[in-house]
């Protein structure tokens, strides 16, 4: 709501603008009649537009943004309740009149409500007076005799801008009518809607329009159906008149259409134009579902003058389509339906230009976890019986598993890797006003590279053209306003505007064998680690102009592995890492005013083979002797898996320097990164494990900015943010993986080094400019500051229906449908390249087996074949094991297919070098008399559900064909099957979960399976996963999670006793149904090594994987099983948060009524569900203190927390009157449960 001119005003446009549309299910942001083109002058900081949302809980939400005290943008909101007694699915239809004076919502049936809104001037006055915004003046509801198909406000005539016209299309008894309500602004809505209008009957060709588009001329509107497009006029004068016209859609469909019928027009948008243009003209963009775009130019007389084909947006389009204002043209944004969206620029007399992509991985049909599988981890994952058998001896650091989903439809379909972290966009930095020089440190030399302002010209400077040392490797460099300092392994160079000095390591030390190994520069001080035949020394130099002088020198025992300059207790200090007889030490040297080195109060030794740093006291600068060893308070989580040695330090940077203490970040060769706070009398450390390879730390924050640390190792790039000096120990609260992305290169680079380039290249708000080194490449990247999804799309050129990962083949396996024809494909994990080589198995003239290349393997490649199941089969027989792939689906309406496929990796050579591919062929097949619903396997056979039958098939050794062994008849088809502990779990479409015994004998016959457990409640099952087996009163009980198509998740408990019904343990109601569950070790590497069950967390398998679930809309959910003590504590916090206007501002009124009780309740079962998204808000805003302001709540909070941490690895707080320790521990619990799983 608000004037449409506001947007252009904010961007310096002096002309009046045309409004934007109101879209079904969406809200118009601007008005559109002539009164709207008269600016509403709203002084002050109050915005000229508000966003209106209709929430499903029956609330109208009015939003705008403003800058908060910290300078960041914040939402300001006000809400108004809607009557819900008849308004089912509020906001299904939503429209606002051109003057922003009236808002109308309609449900999916026969009821609508109109709200009279306050003017923007009155809302501004409310804001200035400090009142809560009350945007709604009054409202009036109206029932209709029929189903409301469309509802829109028409534009008034320029001479009568107070005229309000509401148009409805109502369908009753197969007849559609145009119903009109008219009134003047300010009229009593009760009288306006006193009676139901009869309306005008629509002709059959216009009966069910796809779109109704109000025009700014002639009180007219466009009506768009499947076959006809027309302008409707004269509706205020009597019977409406329809004037058909042709659109420029001569192409029957674009290549992005995925369907068998003609594509439909699905959305529209009105671009901004000058006011004078809209007095007698209108202009619209009309979009078709296959991406085709028309531009319509409409005049007051004779109507549609031009329908111009603008080309394709190269994506599919639903309702998410709009046009944004730009100073040089239009910007079109299409959200993408079943594919990534598009951002296009339209400039005058130019073609569409694609300028951006909007990620979209919906619909997500299937999910696969790619892992580095070993025999030990596979055995651990299969054994879920005993939680006490957790194997804590993970001697080998494993890489994180990766999550892939089959997503999208049609040409733009693909397999998407789901990632979450910080995106670094390669090549997306802004152009510069002038070029710059980049100094590169290479293994055996240095290089100066000149980059032009547009990055088009890249020139390496010759050695004799620059005053720097390019013959040796650069160790450190720094540029200031008056000098540039370079330190290489051979020289120290200082360059000023008037002179240059160059001194060799031999000149400085007087030793002909001296070589500089490490260096650090801070201001006019240079610290050097110099190695010679006599060992290592550290020398500190000072610059005065281009002159160098020695400030301090001292010897070091052992090898110097890194060093840095900084401050400790206000004094200049040198921090250096040393290695002597496998003893890793962080030593500190303080320089006094005279320059003489003195030992700091202590140094830190990381003992060989030990995971706890040691405190070391020394008596002299060159004589280090350990006299005492104390526990340094290292984070407990880093040592739960047993002793793990810390190798030599690789890098040191200063994070925070205060008058009394200094915090360092230290990288190590063993992959640890330590955050160490040093102060008088002691120090404290906090560690993270980033991998098995060396971890290097790089500072990327500028002066005055919060500390940001980049961590590089061979496999990962991560950023440490949100440093907190208040925590004990001091630490970075947030760690995020960093993903360099290049749309032109699917292979993720391995980064070796990172540097900030904020002064050379202008930085956009919310981003950092970084130069990254990846092997022999220089990458200029734009780093985002906030974590977000960073999906990686692997195109497959069709609709992927299923996906799995084969560890044996090291490839993703997917079924792709192109033009209704399915095919099997194998994709390389890193590059996304297709490794598939389909063959047909035959025999040559000698009877030997041979393979012939083919387009499709047997039974695939036929139109109309639909694949619904893809799984792997580890078949065992006679002491041998085969790994096959099982495909199943339907070939006709009355026939199903079961196909077993063999696949083998093979190597071959190309012009580029050796390569690999996967050869595969059909091995076994079986045709059944009904379409297949689901398939699963065990080590001896395959289970297939077709119709209402489950058949257990095994390979007959005699004829190598599948034969029936067992069968069972269901009450409804099996949507999913899984073998768990020798029993068959069946999730049926209408009768919930059933557990069958297929190995024992049945009284019904020797080939019949036996029903052991079933659910007494008929649930519409989609998928299930076994999440653990537990002893309850000496009886083994197994919990299975079942998802249904009503967005529910149910925890069903089966006992070891047969014939007992399943018991409902918990329920959860989600926003979308879970299509597939899976489990994997997907956490970031620093979490994988430390995240073990505690705080009442129940592991779902011996190797502690996480349970994930994917929904059709692409949302990924993480599930955790809780012990009762954990549920009580977390649910108590959630209950209080739901009653908080800060945490849940739009739902709290329905919770925080007079008799509100936050005590967790065991019934109904959906209260056993804890919403982690609500807890995340509590953690992000550090709201626990606020939530526990009530003394009674604080008391219960302490009781629940003490019960939770009893028998844990840390004691419960002892003080009953000081809540500080309780809150600190509670935040640790929240951080544990909310730690990211991607």
Coordinates of C-alpha atoms in Angstrom, one line a residue, residues 77-78 155 222 287 540 780 819 1048-1049 1106:
X77 CA 5.4 -4.5 11.9
X78 CA 1.8 -4.1 13.0
X155 CA -9.0 1.8 -12.1
X222 CA -7.8 -7.7 -19.8
X287 CA 4.5 -14.0 -19.1
X540 CA 63.2 -7.0 15.2
X780 CA 39.0 -12.2 -7.3
X819 CA 10.2 -36.1 -23.3
X1048 CA 2.9 -34.7 10.0
X1049 CA 5.8 -36.8 11.5
X1106 CA 22.2 -36.9 11.9

